[in-house]
Amino acid sequence: MKTIDELLAEGVTGKRVFVRADLNVPLAGGLITDDGRIRAVLPTVRALAAAGAKVIVASHLGRPKGAPDPAFSLLPAAERLGELLGAPVAFAQDTVGPAAHEAVDGLEPGQVAVVENLRFNAGETSKDDTERGEFADRLAALADVYVGDGFGAVHRKHASVYDLPARLPHYAGYLIATEVGVLKKLTEDVKRPYVVALGGSKVSDKLAVIDQLLGKADRILIGGGMAFTFLKAKGYEVGSSLLQEDQIPAVTEYMERAEKQGVELLLPVDVVVAPAFPDLKTKASTEHTAVEAHAMPEGQMGLDVGPKTGALYAAKLADAETVFWNGPMGVFEHPDYAEGTKAVAQALVDSKGFSVVGGGDSAAAVRTLGFDENAFGHISTGGGASLEYLEGKTLPGLAALED
């Protein structure tokens, strides 16, 4: 995989460089609530602009259905990118049409343009190779060189991620190089004890990575909504908590395998319950209480791991040399149910080992709860991509950058 440093050494002055970024930021009322993914691509964009390239930044945002949708416009992301760069950024109101060509043609060396949401075009996400290829051809007409730096999308076989690199000289940006380097630390020559904390809502999203980690991790800590399928598998009452009953046989098998292989697989010993899911808009205080995990009342919903579990998990993380954390321990967006997630985040901050926050909601939680991002070894920009890498899958966007 060639890197951007090799591209810069070859010289990019006046060249049109297409940067596939990940500007898929959360929006509320048209305002960006977390600009972490935009900041993550800054080193690549700055380096190219400083070297005299004409930089074309492209990304998806949300899941529009292959047609323009103002709710998913990249304009707020383009404006924020310009603020962070401290320089004007041109914005094209289409992706491969007249506006995009006009914006690119108007660039001087060192200037930057952002084209509209790639997913406004059906060809971007099409499962038909020909349709995807035709869209990739139109994207290729905008540029001379391709730089892949959207790590959050490398697990997708999409036109701008997989097909476009085959049509242009291609290089990995700084973010992708960093992300791959970090993930190698979690899969090759791992320093032990190696502790993995997994949360989030659906256990089905994490089964494949648990399967892989049972042969690699020393301890696996389970939290979030997915924990209730494990607790149900142990025969516990889980009330009205999130439950994937069809996954009970799988989690039962994994618990048995963990015991046989000497892997500590820890479940919550207590949980915070409430009669109903809280209002995340008003964040109004709700009736809630901590109960033993084996004694959940019927009709109550588990929304966070309890204080005993938070302390237990912090203790199990204390001596870790390597930590991977993916998925919050509870509904961290509401202050009544954020303590479990805070406990895990604080344990990572206090740990002297190498800690990786595996993107997605975990990264959002770190920022939402006010932690210093620099206190962690690495905060990934791609939750799904990180998990699939750890599952041992070939990621299309990385394979496309290899020669």
PDB file of N, CA, C and O in Angstrom, residues 101-148:
ATOM      1  N   HIS A 101     -17.598  19.799 -11.823  1.00  0.00           N
ATOM      2  CA  HIS A 101     -16.529  20.115 -12.786  1.00  0.00           C
ATOM      3  C   HIS A 101     -16.155  21.591 -12.709  1.00  0.00           C
ATOM      4  O   HIS A 101     -14.964  21.946 -12.801  1.00  0.00           O
ATOM      5  N   GLU A 102     -17.134  22.448 -12.519  1.00  0.00           N
ATOM      6  CA  GLU A 102     -16.850  23.883 -12.413  1.00  0.00           C
ATOM      7  C   GLU A 102     -16.016  24.183 -11.168  1.00  0.00           C
ATOM      8  O   GLU A 102     -15.057  24.956 -11.227  1.00  0.00           O
ATOM      9  N   ALA A 103     -16.380  23.534 -10.047  1.00  0.00           N
ATOM     10  CA  ALA A 103     -15.629  23.752  -8.805  1.00  0.00           C
ATOM     11  C   ALA A 103     -14.190  23.276  -8.939  1.00  0.00           C
ATOM     12  O   ALA A 103     -13.248  23.958  -8.525  1.00  0.00           O
ATOM     13  N   VAL A 104     -14.009  22.103  -9.555  1.00  0.00           N
ATOM     14  CA  VAL A 104     -12.661  21.558  -9.716  1.00  0.00           C
ATOM     15  C   VAL A 104     -11.857  22.393 -10.707  1.00  0.00           C
ATOM     16  O   VAL A 104     -10.676  22.708 -10.465  1.00  0.00           O
ATOM     17  N   ASP A 105     -12.479  22.790 -11.803  1.00  0.00           N
ATOM     18  CA  ASP A 105     -11.781  23.595 -12.805  1.00  0.00           C
ATOM     19  C   ASP A 105     -11.356  24.954 -12.240  1.00  0.00           C
ATOM     20  O   ASP A 105     -10.377  25.549 -12.700  1.00  0.00           O
ATOM     21  N   GLY A 106     -12.100  25.424 -11.245  1.00  0.00           N
ATOM     22  CA  GLY A 106     -11.791  26.728 -10.655  1.00  0.00           C
ATOM     23  C   GLY A 106     -10.720  26.707  -9.585  1.00  0.00           C
ATOM     24  O   GLY A 106     -10.317  27.753  -9.075  1.00  0.00           O
ATOM     25  N   LEU A 107     -10.239  25.516  -9.232  1.00  0.00           N
ATOM     26  CA  LEU A 107      -9.231  25.416  -8.173  1.00  0.00           C
ATOM     27  C   LEU A 107      -7.859  25.869  -8.657  1.00  0.00           C
ATOM     28  O   LEU A 107      -7.421  25.521  -9.754  1.00  0.00           O
ATOM     29  N   GLU A 108      -7.195  26.624  -7.811  1.00  0.00           N
ATOM     30  CA  GLU A 108      -5.779  26.953  -8.004  1.00  0.00           C
ATOM     31  C   GLU A 108      -4.961  25.985  -7.150  1.00  0.00           C
ATOM     32  O   GLU A 108      -5.487  25.404  -6.195  1.00  0.00           O
ATOM     33  N   PRO A 109      -3.675  25.776  -7.466  1.00  0.00           N
ATOM     34  CA  PRO A 109      -2.850  24.917  -6.621  1.00  0.00           C
ATOM     35  C   PRO A 109      -2.930  25.345  -5.148  1.00  0.00           C
ATOM     36  O   PRO A 109      -2.846  26.535  -4.842  1.00  0.00           O
ATOM     37  N   GLY A 110      -3.156  24.361  -4.267  1.00  0.00           N
ATOM     38  CA  GLY A 110      -3.253  24.651  -2.832  1.00  0.00           C
ATOM     39  C   GLY A 110      -4.669  24.892  -2.351  1.00  0.00           C
ATOM     40  O   GLY A 110      -4.892  25.070  -1.150  1.00  0.00           O
ATOM     41  N   GLN A 111      -5.640  24.898  -3.281  1.00  0.00           N
ATOM     42  CA  GLN A 111      -7.027  25.136  -2.879  1.00  0.00           C
ATOM     43  C   GLN A 111      -7.806  23.823  -2.753  1.00  0.00           C
ATOM     44  O   GLN A 111      -7.404  22.788  -3.285  1.00  0.00           O
ATOM     45  N   VAL A 112      -8.941  23.921  -2.059  1.00  0.00           N
ATOM     46  CA  VAL A 112      -9.730  22.730  -1.714  1.00  0.00           C
ATOM     47  C   VAL A 112     -11.185  22.921  -2.131  1.00  0.00           C
ATOM     48  O   VAL A 112     -11.753  24.010  -1.962  1.00  0.00           O
ATOM     49  N   ALA A 113     -11.782  21.859  -2.656  1.00  0.00           N
ATOM     50  CA  ALA A 113     -13.214  21.835  -2.959  1.00  0.00           C
ATOM     51  C   ALA A 113     -13.835  20.578  -2.356  1.00  0.00           C
ATOM     52  O   ALA A 113     -13.175  19.542  -2.241  1.00  0.00           O
ATOM     53  N   VAL A 114     -15.095  20.679  -1.963  1.00  0.00           N
ATOM     54  CA  VAL A 114     -15.862  19.533  -1.495  1.00  0.00           C
ATOM     55  C   VAL A 114     -17.028  19.338  -2.454  1.00  0.00           C
ATOM     56  O   VAL A 114     -17.728  20.304  -2.780  1.00  0.00           O
ATOM     57  N   VAL A 115     -17.210  18.106  -2.924  1.00  0.00           N
ATOM     58  CA  VAL A 115     -18.366  17.817  -3.779  1.00  0.00           C
ATOM     59  C   VAL A 115     -19.497  17.262  -2.916  1.00  0.00           C
ATOM     60  O   VAL A 115     -19.275  16.795  -1.802  1.00  0.00           O
ATOM     61  N   GLU A 116     -20.711  17.328  -3.442  1.00  0.00           N
ATOM     62  CA  GLU A 116     -21.883  16.920  -2.680  1.00  0.00           C
ATOM     63  C   GLU A 116     -21.870  15.412  -2.379  1.00  0.00           C
ATOM     64  O   GLU A 116     -21.097  14.641  -2.954  1.00  0.00           O
ATOM     65  N   ASN A 117     -22.706  15.025  -1.446  1.00  0.00           N
ATOM     66  CA  ASN A 117     -22.831  13.664  -0.930  1.00  0.00           C
ATOM     67  C   ASN A 117     -22.780  12.605  -2.036  1.00  0.00           C
ATOM     68  O   ASN A 117     -23.614  12.559  -2.927  1.00  0.00           O
ATOM     69  N   LEU A 118     -21.795  11.719  -1.937  1.00  0.00           N
ATOM     70  CA  LEU A 118     -21.628  10.657  -2.938  1.00  0.00           C
ATOM     71  C   LEU A 118     -22.862   9.769  -3.062  1.00  0.00           C
ATOM     72  O   LEU A 118     -23.183   9.270  -4.140  1.00  0.00           O
ATOM     73  N   ARG A 119     -23.570   9.591  -1.961  1.00  0.00           N
ATOM     74  CA  ARG A 119     -24.731   8.699  -1.976  1.00  0.00           C
ATOM     75  C   ARG A 119     -25.985   9.344  -2.571  1.00  0.00           C
ATOM     76  O   ARG A 119     -27.043   8.729  -2.566  1.00  0.00           O
ATOM     77  N   PHE A 120     -25.840  10.567  -3.077  1.00  0.00           N
ATOM     78  CA  PHE A 120     -26.936  11.148  -3.860  1.00  0.00           C
ATOM     79  C   PHE A 120     -26.977  10.514  -5.252  1.00  0.00           C
ATOM     80  O   PHE A 120     -27.834  10.833  -6.062  1.00  0.00           O
ATOM     81  N   ASN A 121     -26.020   9.625  -5.510  1.00  0.00           N
ATOM     82  CA  ASN A 121     -25.925   8.914  -6.790  1.00  0.00           C
ATOM     83  C   ASN A 121     -26.097   7.419  -6.533  1.00  0.00           C
ATOM     84  O   ASN A 121     -25.350   6.836  -5.737  1.00  0.00           O
ATOM     85  N   ALA A 122     -27.039   6.795  -7.201  1.00  0.00           N
ATOM     86  CA  ALA A 122     -27.319   5.370  -6.979  1.00  0.00           C
ATOM     87  C   ALA A 122     -26.101   4.498  -7.268  1.00  0.00           C
ATOM     88  O   ALA A 122     -25.919   3.438  -6.666  1.00  0.00           O
ATOM     89  N   GLY A 123     -25.232   4.944  -8.174  1.00  0.00           N
ATOM     90  CA  GLY A 123     -24.059   4.161  -8.531  1.00  0.00           C
ATOM     91  C   GLY A 123     -23.066   3.987  -7.405  1.00  0.00           C
ATOM     92  O   GLY A 123     -22.285   3.033  -7.408  1.00  0.00           O
ATOM     93  N   GLU A 124     -23.069   4.879  -6.423  1.00  0.00           N
ATOM     94  CA  GLU A 124     -22.109   4.797  -5.327  1.00  0.00           C
ATOM     95  C   GLU A 124     -22.264   3.502  -4.530  1.00  0.00           C
ATOM     96  O   GLU A 124     -21.280   2.823  -4.242  1.00  0.00           O
ATOM     97  N   THR A 125     -23.479   3.146  -4.201  1.00  0.00           N
ATOM     98  CA  THR A 125     -23.708   1.977  -3.335  1.00  0.00           C
ATOM     99  C   THR A 125     -24.279   0.776  -4.084  1.00  0.00           C
ATOM    100  O   THR A 125     -24.602  -0.234  -3.465  1.00  0.00           O
ATOM    101  N   SER A 126     -24.388   0.873  -5.400  1.00  0.00           N
ATOM    102  CA  SER A 126     -25.010  -0.203  -6.176  1.00  0.00           C
ATOM    103  C   SER A 126     -24.267  -1.530  -6.011  1.00  0.00           C
ATOM    104  O   SER A 126     -23.036  -1.572  -5.920  1.00  0.00           O
ATOM    105  N   LYS A 127     -25.027  -2.609  -5.992  1.00  0.00           N
ATOM    106  CA  LYS A 127     -24.420  -3.937  -5.938  1.00  0.00           C
ATOM    107  C   LYS A 127     -24.104  -4.464  -7.332  1.00  0.00           C
ATOM    108  O   LYS A 127     -23.499  -5.525  -7.483  1.00  0.00           O
ATOM    109  N   ASP A 128     -24.512  -3.703  -8.343  1.00  0.00           N
ATOM    110  CA  ASP A 128     -24.226  -4.054  -9.728  1.00  0.00           C
ATOM    111  C   ASP A 128     -22.867  -3.485 -10.118  1.00  0.00           C
ATOM    112  O   ASP A 128     -22.659  -2.270 -10.088  1.00  0.00           O
ATOM    113  N   ASP A 129     -21.930  -4.344 -10.464  1.00  0.00           N
ATOM    114  CA  ASP A 129     -20.562  -3.907 -10.758  1.00  0.00           C
ATOM    115  C   ASP A 129     -20.513  -2.880 -11.890  1.00  0.00           C
ATOM    116  O   ASP A 129     -19.724  -1.936 -11.852  1.00  0.00           O
ATOM    117  N   THR A 130     -21.349  -3.083 -12.899  1.00  0.00           N
ATOM    118  CA  THR A 130     -21.344  -2.170 -14.047  1.00  0.00           C
ATOM    119  C   THR A 130     -21.821  -0.782 -13.652  1.00  0.00           C
ATOM    120  O   THR A 130     -21.202   0.229 -14.015  1.00  0.00           O
ATOM    121  N   GLU A 131     -22.903  -0.717 -12.899  1.00  0.00           N
ATOM    122  CA  GLU A 131     -23.442   0.583 -12.466  1.00  0.00           C
ATOM    123  C   GLU A 131     -22.450   1.314 -11.567  1.00  0.00           C
ATOM    124  O   GLU A 131     -22.223   2.512 -11.714  1.00  0.00           O
ATOM    125  N   ARG A 132     -21.843   0.563 -10.652  1.00  0.00           N
ATOM    126  CA  ARG A 132     -20.837   1.160  -9.773  1.00  0.00           C
ATOM    127  C   ARG A 132     -19.645   1.641 -10.584  1.00  0.00           C
ATOM    128  O   ARG A 132     -19.100   2.721 -10.366  1.00  0.00           O
ATOM    129  N   GLY A 133     -19.216   0.824 -11.548  1.00  0.00           N
ATOM    130  CA  GLY A 133     -18.070   1.169 -12.383  1.00  0.00           C
ATOM    131  C   GLY A 133     -18.312   2.412 -13.213  1.00  0.00           C
ATOM    132  O   GLY A 133     -17.401   3.242 -13.378  1.00  0.00           O
ATOM    133  N   GLU A 134     -19.522   2.566 -13.723  1.00  0.00           N
ATOM    134  CA  GLU A 134     -19.844   3.762 -14.513  1.00  0.00           C
ATOM    135  C   GLU A 134     -19.766   5.020 -13.657  1.00  0.00           C
ATOM    136  O   GLU A 134     -19.289   6.074 -14.107  1.00  0.00           O
ATOM    137  N   PHE A 135     -20.232   4.913 -12.419  1.00  0.00           N
ATOM    138  CA  PHE A 135     -20.137   6.074 -11.523  1.00  0.00           C
ATOM    139  C   PHE A 135     -18.673   6.355 -11.174  1.00  0.00           C
ATOM    140  O   PHE A 135     -18.233   7.513 -11.130  1.00  0.00           O
ATOM    141  N   ALA A 136     -17.890   5.294 -10.958  1.00  0.00           N
ATOM    142  CA  ALA A 136     -16.464   5.466 -10.666  1.00  0.00           C
ATOM    143  C   ALA A 136     -15.745   6.137 -11.843  1.00  0.00           C
ATOM    144  O   ALA A 136     -14.842   6.966 -11.643  1.00  0.00           O
ATOM    145  N   ASP A 137     -16.146   5.798 -13.076  1.00  0.00           N
ATOM    146  CA  ASP A 137     -15.561   6.439 -14.257  1.00  0.00           C
ATOM    147  C   ASP A 137     -15.806   7.950 -14.228  1.00  0.00           C
ATOM    148  O   ASP A 137     -14.913   8.742 -14.564  1.00  0.00           O
ATOM    149  N   ARG A 138     -17.020   8.333 -13.852  1.00  0.00           N
ATOM    150  CA  ARG A 138     -17.357   9.760 -13.809  1.00  0.00           C
ATOM    151  C   ARG A 138     -16.592  10.484 -12.690  1.00  0.00           C
ATOM    152  O   ARG A 138     -16.172  11.629 -12.849  1.00  0.00           O
ATOM    153  N   LEU A 139     -16.389   9.793 -11.578  1.00  0.00           N
ATOM    154  CA  LEU A 139     -15.582  10.381 -10.499  1.00  0.00           C
ATOM    155  C   LEU A 139     -14.125  10.519 -10.942  1.00  0.00           C
ATOM    156  O   LEU A 139     -13.471  11.534 -10.668  1.00  0.00           O
ATOM    157  N   ALA A 140     -13.621   9.508 -11.643  1.00  0.00           N
ATOM    158  CA  ALA A 140     -12.225   9.523 -12.091  1.00  0.00           C
ATOM    159  C   ALA A 140     -11.942  10.682 -13.034  1.00  0.00           C
ATOM    160  O   ALA A 140     -10.812  11.195 -13.085  1.00  0.00           O
ATOM    161  N   ALA A 141     -12.973  11.131 -13.759  1.00  0.00           N
ATOM    162  CA  ALA A 141     -12.789  12.239 -14.700  1.00  0.00           C
ATOM    163  C   ALA A 141     -12.486  13.552 -13.985  1.00  0.00           C
ATOM    164  O   ALA A 141     -11.990  14.496 -14.603  1.00  0.00           O
ATOM    165  N   LEU A 142     -12.745  13.591 -12.680  1.00  0.00           N
ATOM    166  CA  LEU A 142     -12.489  14.818 -11.908  1.00  0.00           C
ATOM    167  C   LEU A 142     -11.037  14.937 -11.455  1.00  0.00           C
ATOM    168  O   LEU A 142     -10.612  16.010 -11.030  1.00  0.00           O
ATOM    169  N   ALA A 143     -10.286  13.847 -11.500  1.00  0.00           N
ATOM    170  CA  ALA A 143      -8.997  13.848 -10.792  1.00  0.00           C
ATOM    171  C   ALA A 143      -7.881  13.153 -11.554  1.00  0.00           C
ATOM    172  O   ALA A 143      -8.106  12.446 -12.542  1.00  0.00           O
ATOM    173  N   ASP A 144      -6.654  13.383 -11.064  1.00  0.00           N
ATOM    174  CA  ASP A 144      -5.457  12.726 -11.598  1.00  0.00           C
ATOM    175  C   ASP A 144      -4.944  11.635 -10.659  1.00  0.00           C
ATOM    176  O   ASP A 144      -4.265  10.702 -11.103  1.00  0.00           O
ATOM    177  N   VAL A 145      -5.240  11.789  -9.382  1.00  0.00           N
ATOM    178  CA  VAL A 145      -4.696  10.905  -8.346  1.00  0.00           C
ATOM    179  C   VAL A 145      -5.790  10.643  -7.309  1.00  0.00           C
ATOM    180  O   VAL A 145      -6.634  11.508  -7.059  1.00  0.00           O
ATOM    181  N   TYR A 146      -5.740   9.459  -6.689  1.00  0.00           N
ATOM    182  CA  TYR A 146      -6.696   9.099  -5.633  1.00  0.00           C
ATOM    183  C   TYR A 146      -5.967   8.898  -4.312  1.00  0.00           C
ATOM    184  O   TYR A 146      -4.937   8.216  -4.244  1.00  0.00           O
ATOM    185  N   VAL A 147      -6.515   9.479  -3.245  1.00  0.00           N
ATOM    186  CA  VAL A 147      -6.012   9.242  -1.890  1.00  0.00           C
ATOM    187  C   VAL A 147      -7.174   8.737  -1.040  1.00  0.00           C
ATOM    188  O   VAL A 147      -8.179   9.431  -0.865  1.00  0.00           O
ATOM    189  N   GLY A 148      -7.051   7.523  -0.536  1.00  0.00           N
ATOM    190  CA  GLY A 148      -8.077   6.960   0.342  1.00  0.00           C
ATOM    191  C   GLY A 148      -7.797   7.355   1.773  1.00  0.00           C
ATOM    192  O   GLY A 148      -6.729   7.040   2.303  1.00  0.00           O
TER     193      GLY A 148
END
